[in-house]
Coordinates of C-alpha atoms and ligand atoms in Angstrom, one line a residue:
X1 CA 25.1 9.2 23.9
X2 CA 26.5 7.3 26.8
X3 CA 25.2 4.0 28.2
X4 CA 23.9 5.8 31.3
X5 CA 22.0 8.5 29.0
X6 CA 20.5 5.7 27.3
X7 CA 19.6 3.9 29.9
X8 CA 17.6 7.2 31.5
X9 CA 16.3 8.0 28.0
X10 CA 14.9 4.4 27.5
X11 CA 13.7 4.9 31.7
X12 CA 12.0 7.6 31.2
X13 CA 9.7 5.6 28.0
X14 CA 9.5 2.8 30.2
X15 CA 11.7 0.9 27.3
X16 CA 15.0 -0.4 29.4
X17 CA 13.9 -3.6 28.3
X18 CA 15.7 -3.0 24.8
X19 CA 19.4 -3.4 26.8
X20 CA 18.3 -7.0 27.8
X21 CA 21.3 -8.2 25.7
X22 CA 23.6 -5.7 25.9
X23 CA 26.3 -6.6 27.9
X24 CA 26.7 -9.5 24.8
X25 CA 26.9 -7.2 22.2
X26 CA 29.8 -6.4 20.5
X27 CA 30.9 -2.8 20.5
X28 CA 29.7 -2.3 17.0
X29 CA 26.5 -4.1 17.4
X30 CA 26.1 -1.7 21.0
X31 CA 26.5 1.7 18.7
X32 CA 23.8 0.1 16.3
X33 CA 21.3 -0.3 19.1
X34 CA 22.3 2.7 20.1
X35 CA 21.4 4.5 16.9
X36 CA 18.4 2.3 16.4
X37 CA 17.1 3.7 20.0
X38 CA 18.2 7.3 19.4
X39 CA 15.8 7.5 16.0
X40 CA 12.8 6.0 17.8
X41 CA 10.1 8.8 17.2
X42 CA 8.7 8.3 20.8
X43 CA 5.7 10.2 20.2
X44 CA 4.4 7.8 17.7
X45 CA 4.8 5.0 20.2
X46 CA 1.9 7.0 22.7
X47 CA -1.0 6.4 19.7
X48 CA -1.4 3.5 21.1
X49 CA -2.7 4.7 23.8
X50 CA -6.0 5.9 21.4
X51 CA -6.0 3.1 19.7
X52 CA -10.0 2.1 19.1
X53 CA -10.9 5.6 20.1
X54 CA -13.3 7.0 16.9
X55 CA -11.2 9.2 15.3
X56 CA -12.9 12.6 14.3
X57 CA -14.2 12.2 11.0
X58 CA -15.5 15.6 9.5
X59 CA -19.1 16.3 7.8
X60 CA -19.6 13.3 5.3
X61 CA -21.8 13.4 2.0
X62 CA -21.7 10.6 -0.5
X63 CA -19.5 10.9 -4.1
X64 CA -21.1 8.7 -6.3
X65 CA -18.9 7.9 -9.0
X66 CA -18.4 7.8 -12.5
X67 CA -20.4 4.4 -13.4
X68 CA -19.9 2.1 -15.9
X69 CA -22.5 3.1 -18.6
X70 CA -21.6 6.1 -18.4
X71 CA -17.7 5.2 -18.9
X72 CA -18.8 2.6 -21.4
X73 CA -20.5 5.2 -23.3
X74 CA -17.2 7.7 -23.8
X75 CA -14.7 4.5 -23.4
X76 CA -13.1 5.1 -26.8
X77 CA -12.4 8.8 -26.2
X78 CA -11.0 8.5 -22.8
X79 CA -8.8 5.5 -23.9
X80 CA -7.7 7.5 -26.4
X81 CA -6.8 10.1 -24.3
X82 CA -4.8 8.1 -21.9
X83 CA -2.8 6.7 -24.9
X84 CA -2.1 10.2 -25.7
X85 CA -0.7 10.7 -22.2
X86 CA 1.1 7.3 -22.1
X87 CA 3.0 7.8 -25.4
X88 CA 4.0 11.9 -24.3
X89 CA 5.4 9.8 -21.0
X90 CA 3.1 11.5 -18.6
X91 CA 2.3 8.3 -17.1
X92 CA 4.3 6.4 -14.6
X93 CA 3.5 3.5 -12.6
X94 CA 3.8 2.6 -8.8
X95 CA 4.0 -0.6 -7.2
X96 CA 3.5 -0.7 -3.7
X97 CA 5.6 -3.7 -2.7
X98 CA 7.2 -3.0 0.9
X99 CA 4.5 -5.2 2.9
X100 CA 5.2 -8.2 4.6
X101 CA 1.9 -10.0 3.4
X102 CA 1.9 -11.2 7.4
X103 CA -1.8 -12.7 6.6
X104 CA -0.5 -14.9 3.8
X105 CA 2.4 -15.9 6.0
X106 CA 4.7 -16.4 3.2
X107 CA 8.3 -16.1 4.0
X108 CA 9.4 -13.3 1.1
X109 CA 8.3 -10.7 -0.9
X110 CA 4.2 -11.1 -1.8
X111 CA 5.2 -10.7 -5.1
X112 CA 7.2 -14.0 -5.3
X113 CA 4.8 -16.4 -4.7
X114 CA 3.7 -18.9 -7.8
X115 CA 0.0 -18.9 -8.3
X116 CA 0.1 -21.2 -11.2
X117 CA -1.4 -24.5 -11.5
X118 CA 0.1 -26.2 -14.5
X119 CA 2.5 -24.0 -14.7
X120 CA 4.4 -21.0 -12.7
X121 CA 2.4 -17.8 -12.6
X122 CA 4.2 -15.4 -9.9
X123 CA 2.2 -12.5 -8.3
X124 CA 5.0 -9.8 -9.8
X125 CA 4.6 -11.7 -13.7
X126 CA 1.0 -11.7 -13.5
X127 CA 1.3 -7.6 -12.9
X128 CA 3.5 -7.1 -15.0
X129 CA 1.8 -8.9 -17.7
X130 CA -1.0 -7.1 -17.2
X131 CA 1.1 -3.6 -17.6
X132 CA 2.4 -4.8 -20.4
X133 CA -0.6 -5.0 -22.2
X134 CA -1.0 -1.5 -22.4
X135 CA 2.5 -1.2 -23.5
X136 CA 1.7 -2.7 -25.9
X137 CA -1.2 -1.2 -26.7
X138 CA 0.2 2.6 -26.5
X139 CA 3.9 1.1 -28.1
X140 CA 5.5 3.2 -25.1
X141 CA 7.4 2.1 -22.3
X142 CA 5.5 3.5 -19.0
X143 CA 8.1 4.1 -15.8
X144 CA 7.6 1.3 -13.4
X145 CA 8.5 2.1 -9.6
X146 CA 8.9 -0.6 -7.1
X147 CA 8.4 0.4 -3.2
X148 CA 10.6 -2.1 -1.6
X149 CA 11.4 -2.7 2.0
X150 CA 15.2 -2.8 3.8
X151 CA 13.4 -5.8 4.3
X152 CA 12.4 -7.5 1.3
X153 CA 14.7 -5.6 -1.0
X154 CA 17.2 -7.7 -1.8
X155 CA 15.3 -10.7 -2.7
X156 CA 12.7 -8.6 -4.9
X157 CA 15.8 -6.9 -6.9
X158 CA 17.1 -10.3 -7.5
X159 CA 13.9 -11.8 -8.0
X160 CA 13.4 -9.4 -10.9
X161 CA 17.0 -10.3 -12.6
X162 CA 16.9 -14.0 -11.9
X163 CA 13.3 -13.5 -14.3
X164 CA 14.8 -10.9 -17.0
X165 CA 11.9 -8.4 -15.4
X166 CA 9.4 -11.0 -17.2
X167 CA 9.9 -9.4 -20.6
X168 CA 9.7 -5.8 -19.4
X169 CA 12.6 -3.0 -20.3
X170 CA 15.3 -2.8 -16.8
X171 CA 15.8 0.7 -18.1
X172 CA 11.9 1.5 -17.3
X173 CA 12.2 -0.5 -13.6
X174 CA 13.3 1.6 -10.6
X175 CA 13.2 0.0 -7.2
X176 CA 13.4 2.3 -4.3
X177 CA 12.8 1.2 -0.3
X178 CA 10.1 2.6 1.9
X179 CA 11.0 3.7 5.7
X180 CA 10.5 1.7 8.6
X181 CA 8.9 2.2 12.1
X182 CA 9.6 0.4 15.4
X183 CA 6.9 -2.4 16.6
X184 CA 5.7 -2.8 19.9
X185 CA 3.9 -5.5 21.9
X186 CA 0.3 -5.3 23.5
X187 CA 1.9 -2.9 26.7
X188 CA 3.5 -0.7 24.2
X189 CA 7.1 -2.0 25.0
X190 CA 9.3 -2.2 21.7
X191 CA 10.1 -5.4 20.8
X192 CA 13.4 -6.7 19.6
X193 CA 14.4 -9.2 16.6
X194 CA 17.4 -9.6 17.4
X195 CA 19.6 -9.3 20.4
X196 CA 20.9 -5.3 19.4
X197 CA 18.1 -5.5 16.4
X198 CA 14.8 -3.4 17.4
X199 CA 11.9 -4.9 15.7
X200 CA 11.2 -2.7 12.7
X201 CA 8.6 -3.0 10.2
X202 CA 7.6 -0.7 6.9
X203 CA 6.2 2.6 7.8
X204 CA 2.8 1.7 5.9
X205 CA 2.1 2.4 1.9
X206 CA 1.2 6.1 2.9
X207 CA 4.9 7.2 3.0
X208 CA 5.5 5.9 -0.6
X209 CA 5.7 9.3 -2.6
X210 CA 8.0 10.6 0.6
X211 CA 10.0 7.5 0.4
X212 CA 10.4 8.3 -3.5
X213 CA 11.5 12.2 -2.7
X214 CA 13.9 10.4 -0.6
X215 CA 15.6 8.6 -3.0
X216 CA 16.1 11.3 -5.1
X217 CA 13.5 10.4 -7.7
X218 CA 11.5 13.5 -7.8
X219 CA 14.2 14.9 -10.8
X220 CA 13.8 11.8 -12.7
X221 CA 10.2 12.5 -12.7
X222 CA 10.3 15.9 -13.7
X223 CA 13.3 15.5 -16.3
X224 CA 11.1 13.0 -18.1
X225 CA 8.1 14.6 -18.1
X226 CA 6.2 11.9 -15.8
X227 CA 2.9 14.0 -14.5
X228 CA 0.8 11.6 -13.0
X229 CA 1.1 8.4 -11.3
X230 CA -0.9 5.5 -10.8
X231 CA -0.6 3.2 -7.6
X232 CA -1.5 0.4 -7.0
X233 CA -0.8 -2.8 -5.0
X234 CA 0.7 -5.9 -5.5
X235 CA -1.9 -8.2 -4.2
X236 CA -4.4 -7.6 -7.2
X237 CA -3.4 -9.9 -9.8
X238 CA -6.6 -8.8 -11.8
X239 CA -5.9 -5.5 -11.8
X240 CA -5.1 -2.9 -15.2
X241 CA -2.7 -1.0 -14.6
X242 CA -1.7 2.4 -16.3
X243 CA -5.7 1.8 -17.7
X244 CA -5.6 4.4 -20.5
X245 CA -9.4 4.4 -20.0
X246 CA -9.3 5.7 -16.2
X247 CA -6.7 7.6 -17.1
X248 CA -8.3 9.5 -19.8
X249 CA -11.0 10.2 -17.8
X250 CA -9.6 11.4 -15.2
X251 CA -7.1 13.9 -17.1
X252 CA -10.3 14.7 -19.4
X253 CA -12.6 15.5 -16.7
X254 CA -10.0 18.3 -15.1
X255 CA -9.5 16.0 -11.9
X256 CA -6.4 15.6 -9.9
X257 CA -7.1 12.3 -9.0
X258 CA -8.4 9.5 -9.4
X259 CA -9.3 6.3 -7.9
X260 CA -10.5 3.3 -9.5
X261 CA -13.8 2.0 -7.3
X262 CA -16.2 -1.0 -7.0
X263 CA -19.9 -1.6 -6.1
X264 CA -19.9 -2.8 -2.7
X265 CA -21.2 -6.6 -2.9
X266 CA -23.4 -5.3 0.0
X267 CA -23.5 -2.3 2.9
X268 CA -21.9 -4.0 5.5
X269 CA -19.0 -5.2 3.3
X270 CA -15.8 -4.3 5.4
X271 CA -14.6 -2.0 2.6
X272 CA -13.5 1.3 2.4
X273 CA -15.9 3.6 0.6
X274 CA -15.0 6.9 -1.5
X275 CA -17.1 10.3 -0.3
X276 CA -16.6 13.6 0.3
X277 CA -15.5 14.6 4.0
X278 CA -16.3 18.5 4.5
X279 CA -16.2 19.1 0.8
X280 CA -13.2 17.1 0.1
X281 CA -12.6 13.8 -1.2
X282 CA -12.3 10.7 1.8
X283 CA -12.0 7.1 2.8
X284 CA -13.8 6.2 5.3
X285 CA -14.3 3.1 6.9
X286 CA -17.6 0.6 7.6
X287 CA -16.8 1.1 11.2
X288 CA -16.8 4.6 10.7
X289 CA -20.0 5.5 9.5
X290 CA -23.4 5.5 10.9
X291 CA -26.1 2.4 10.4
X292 CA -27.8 4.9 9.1
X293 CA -25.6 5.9 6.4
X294 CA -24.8 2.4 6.0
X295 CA -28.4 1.7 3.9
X296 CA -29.0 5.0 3.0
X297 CA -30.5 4.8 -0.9
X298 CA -31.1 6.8 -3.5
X299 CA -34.6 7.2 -5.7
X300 CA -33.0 3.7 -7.7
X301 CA -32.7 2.4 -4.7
X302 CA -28.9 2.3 -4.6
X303 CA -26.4 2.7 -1.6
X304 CA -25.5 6.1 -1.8
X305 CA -22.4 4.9 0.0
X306 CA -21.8 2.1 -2.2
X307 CA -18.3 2.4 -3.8
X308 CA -15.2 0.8 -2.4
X309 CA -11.9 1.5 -3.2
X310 CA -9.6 -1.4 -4.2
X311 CA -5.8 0.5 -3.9
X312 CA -5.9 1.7 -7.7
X313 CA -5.2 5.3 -7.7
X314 CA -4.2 7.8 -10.2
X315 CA -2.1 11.2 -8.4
X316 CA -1.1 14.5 -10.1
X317 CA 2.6 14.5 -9.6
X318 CA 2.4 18.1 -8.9
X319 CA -0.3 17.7 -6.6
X320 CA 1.7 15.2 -4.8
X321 CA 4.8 17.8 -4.3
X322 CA 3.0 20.6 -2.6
X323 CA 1.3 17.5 0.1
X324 CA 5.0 16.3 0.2
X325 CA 5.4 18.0 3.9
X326 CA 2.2 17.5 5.4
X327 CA 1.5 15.4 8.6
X328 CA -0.8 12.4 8.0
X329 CA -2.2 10.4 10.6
X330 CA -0.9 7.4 11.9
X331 CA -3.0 4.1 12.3
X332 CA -1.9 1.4 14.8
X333 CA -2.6 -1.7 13.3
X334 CA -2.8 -5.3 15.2
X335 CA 0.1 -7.7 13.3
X336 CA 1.8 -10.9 14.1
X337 CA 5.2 -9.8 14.8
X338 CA 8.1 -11.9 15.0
X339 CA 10.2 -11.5 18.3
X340 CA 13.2 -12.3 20.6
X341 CA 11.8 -13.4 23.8
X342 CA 14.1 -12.8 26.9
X343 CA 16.1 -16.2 26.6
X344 CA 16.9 -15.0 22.7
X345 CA 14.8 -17.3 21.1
X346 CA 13.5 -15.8 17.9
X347 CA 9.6 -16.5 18.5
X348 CA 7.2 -16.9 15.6
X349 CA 3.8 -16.0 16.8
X350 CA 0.8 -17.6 15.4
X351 CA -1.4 -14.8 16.4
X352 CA -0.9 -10.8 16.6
X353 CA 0.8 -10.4 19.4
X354 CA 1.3 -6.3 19.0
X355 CA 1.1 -3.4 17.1
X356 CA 2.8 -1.5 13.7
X357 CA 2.1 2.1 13.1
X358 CA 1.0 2.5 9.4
X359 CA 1.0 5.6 7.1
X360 CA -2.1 4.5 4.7
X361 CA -2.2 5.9 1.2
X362 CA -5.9 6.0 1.4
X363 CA -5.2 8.6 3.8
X364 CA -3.2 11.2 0.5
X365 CA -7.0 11.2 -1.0
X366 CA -8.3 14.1 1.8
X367 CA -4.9 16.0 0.6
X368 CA -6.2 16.1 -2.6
X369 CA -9.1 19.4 -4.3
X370 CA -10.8 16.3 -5.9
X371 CA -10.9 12.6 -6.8
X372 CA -12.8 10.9 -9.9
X373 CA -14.5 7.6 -8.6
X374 CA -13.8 5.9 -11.3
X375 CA -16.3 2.2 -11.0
X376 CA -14.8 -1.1 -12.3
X377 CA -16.2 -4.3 -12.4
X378 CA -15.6 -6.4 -9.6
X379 CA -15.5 -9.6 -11.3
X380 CA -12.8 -8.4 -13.9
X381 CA -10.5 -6.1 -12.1
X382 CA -10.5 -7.3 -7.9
X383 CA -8.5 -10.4 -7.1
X384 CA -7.0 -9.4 -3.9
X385 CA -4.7 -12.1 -2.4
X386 CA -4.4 -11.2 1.4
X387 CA -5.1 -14.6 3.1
X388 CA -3.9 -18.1 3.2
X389 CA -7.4 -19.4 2.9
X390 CA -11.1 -18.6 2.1
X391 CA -11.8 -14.9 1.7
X392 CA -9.3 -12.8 -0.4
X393 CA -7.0 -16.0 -0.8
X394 CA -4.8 -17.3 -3.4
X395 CA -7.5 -19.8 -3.9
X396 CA -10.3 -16.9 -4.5
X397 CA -7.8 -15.0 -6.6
X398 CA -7.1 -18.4 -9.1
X399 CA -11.2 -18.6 -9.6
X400 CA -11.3 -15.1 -10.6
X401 CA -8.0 -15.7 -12.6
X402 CA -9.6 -18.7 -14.9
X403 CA -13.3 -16.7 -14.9
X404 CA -11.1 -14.0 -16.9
X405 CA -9.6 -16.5 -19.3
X406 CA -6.2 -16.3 -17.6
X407 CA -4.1 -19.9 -17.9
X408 CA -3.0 -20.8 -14.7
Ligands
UTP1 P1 -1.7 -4.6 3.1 O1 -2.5 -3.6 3.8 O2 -2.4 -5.8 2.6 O3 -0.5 -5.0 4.0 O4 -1.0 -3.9 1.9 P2 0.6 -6.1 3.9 O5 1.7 -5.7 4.9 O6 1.0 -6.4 2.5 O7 -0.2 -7.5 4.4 P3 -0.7 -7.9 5.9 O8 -1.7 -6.9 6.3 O9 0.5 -7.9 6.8 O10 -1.2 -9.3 5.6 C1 -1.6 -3.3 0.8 C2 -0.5 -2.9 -0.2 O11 0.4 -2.0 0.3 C3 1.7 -2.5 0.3 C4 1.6 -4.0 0.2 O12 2.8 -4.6 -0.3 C5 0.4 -4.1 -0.6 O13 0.7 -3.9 -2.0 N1 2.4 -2.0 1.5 C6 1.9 -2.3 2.8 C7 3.6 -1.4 1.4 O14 4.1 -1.2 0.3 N2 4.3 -1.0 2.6 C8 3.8 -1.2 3.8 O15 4.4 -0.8 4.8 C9 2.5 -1.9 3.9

């Protein structure tokens, strides 16, 4: 494409801004804008322009879920089931890992930072402590994969070799890197990072099974025989992963997915809840239901909308192939984004200052026939560590840590 090409392209978005600095640019750092510019999916960039708008949420009825008596009642057989699967290899794991953790503000991959107290305790060796567990348990090695970012990438690889994999088998870890999307300020304009560097950020956690087809893992599933995988997120240092219990009962109870669930601490918690949407499985959000539905109750007197998801799901590989083309919405989210202000000063804002466009996983659950809501108990398997303080924080997350008998 020729400069003047560009230039009309970039006119006709309203994005000439994005050539501020190119007259400095070498000629190789001018074909990299270039390239950066040309892959821009413009149409994602008008979403904004519906951003806040309702979206169009289809007839809603509530799931319920399977509840802990119940699970507490047939917990040997299921667990043994989901051993069965874990030791045939059926099982693989999937850490969602390609966020930038912009709430925490911490410089680095989430995953890096030391929760410990009297000693170090990293995000990544708490999880994978917890995974080892039940390979321990099942005396199988379970296929760990790592959704990275261009971003973060490099340090988590070497974060993981600098740390032996805390214990677990490098032949079993398989890092691959999510996509990225192009951020824009308040007006929509695309910011820049650098002076021939647009301002790109990962695509979401939605795109993390496409991202895998992308890097050629789908044959590594299939030759070893890995059916179902379990994702989760790297901000639960609570959570179990590869739980031979949920996964038991959801292979046992003919599902093709499942999702591990909480009681909502009360309606209006700002969670999303598990129901069906027109007959299918959904997330919906508190903002997206009615007051109405909100406190509805049921002859106990529970909230019949009262689970919340807490990014623990279990996917039928196969399941996951034939949704592998299908569109899925894209939500504009409010971040701080880091920028290069028109005297090329990298700025560092201290509030969001524009938007990311996000691919949500909770999004793959409508794709799917059906989901098992699978309740856990908050207290023992919800430690989310989102903030710097307060709610959610690493502070909140070290509470629940000691409550749970974990040495910190
Ligand atoms: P969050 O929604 O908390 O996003 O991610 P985040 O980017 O980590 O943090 P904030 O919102 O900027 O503070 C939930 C999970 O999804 C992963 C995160 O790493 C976390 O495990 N994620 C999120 C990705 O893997 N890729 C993304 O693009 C976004």
């Amino acid at each position: 494409m020729t400069f003047e090409s560009l230039q009309d392209l970039l006119q006709s978005h309203g994005q000439e801004g994005l050539l501020q600095f190119y007259s400095q640019l070498s000629s190789e750092e001018q074909d990299s804008l270039r390239e950066q510019i040309e892959s821009v999916d413009w149409d994602m960039l008008k979403l904004i322009q519906h951003r806040g708008k309702p979206v169009g949420k289809g007839k809603l009825e509530p799931l319920g879920a399977l509840e802990l008596p119940e699970i507490e009642k047939q917990r040997s057989s299921f667990t043994k089931a989901g051993l069965e699967a874990i030791q045939a290899g059926q099982i693989g794991a999937v850490l969602l890992a390609g966020g930038q953790g912009t709430r925490l503000g911490y410089d680095g991959p989430k995953g890096t930072v030391n929760i410990g107290l009297t000693k170090t305790l990293y995000i990544f060796q708490c999880l994978i402590h917890n995974l080892m567990e039940v390979v321990q348990q099942a005396g199988a090695w379970i296929h760990l994969f790592i959704m990275t970012s261009p971003k973060n990438h490099r340090d988590t690889v070497s974060f993981f070799e600098e740390h032996s994999f805390f214990g677990y088998s490098p032949e079993h870890v398989h890092f691959f890197k999510q996509e990225m999307a192009p951020s824009v300020d308040f007006g929509g304009k695309i910011l820049l990072e650098g002076k021939g560097q647009l301002s790109l950020s990962p695509n979401g956690n939605g795109g993390w099974f496409s991202s895998m087809a992308k890097a050629g893992l789908l044959p590594f599933l299939h030759e070893k025989g890995i059916q179902w995988l379990n994702v989760f997120a790297v901000d639960n240092v609570l959570q179990r992963i590869a739980d031979p219990c949920f996964i038991g009962a959801t292979l046992s109870t003919g599902h093709v997915c499942g999702s591990k669930v909480v009681r909502k601490a009360s309606p209006t918690e700002r969670v999303g809840v598990l129901c069906l949407e027109d007959g299918k499985p959904s997330i919906v959000e508190y903002y997206e239901m009615t007051n109405d539905m909100i406190h509805l109750k049921n002859e106990n007197g529970d909230l019949l909308y009262n689970f919340g998801v807490i990014l623990n799901y279990l996917f039928r590989v196969d399941k996951l192939e034939e949704i592998l083309g299908e569109k899925m919405p894209v939500h504009v989210v409010e971040k701080k984004i880091p920028y290069m202000d028109p005297q090329g000063n990298l700025i560092k804002p201290e509030a969001p200052n524009g938007f990311k466009f996000e691919l949500l996983v909770l999004d793959m659950i409508h794709l799917m026939d059906n989901c098992l809501s699978f309740e856990v108990e908050r207290c023992r398997e919800f430690a989310p560590i989102k903030n710097r303080e307060g709610v959610d924080s690493v502070e909140s997350a070290r509470k629940l840590l000691q409550e749970n008998g974990v040495e910190l």
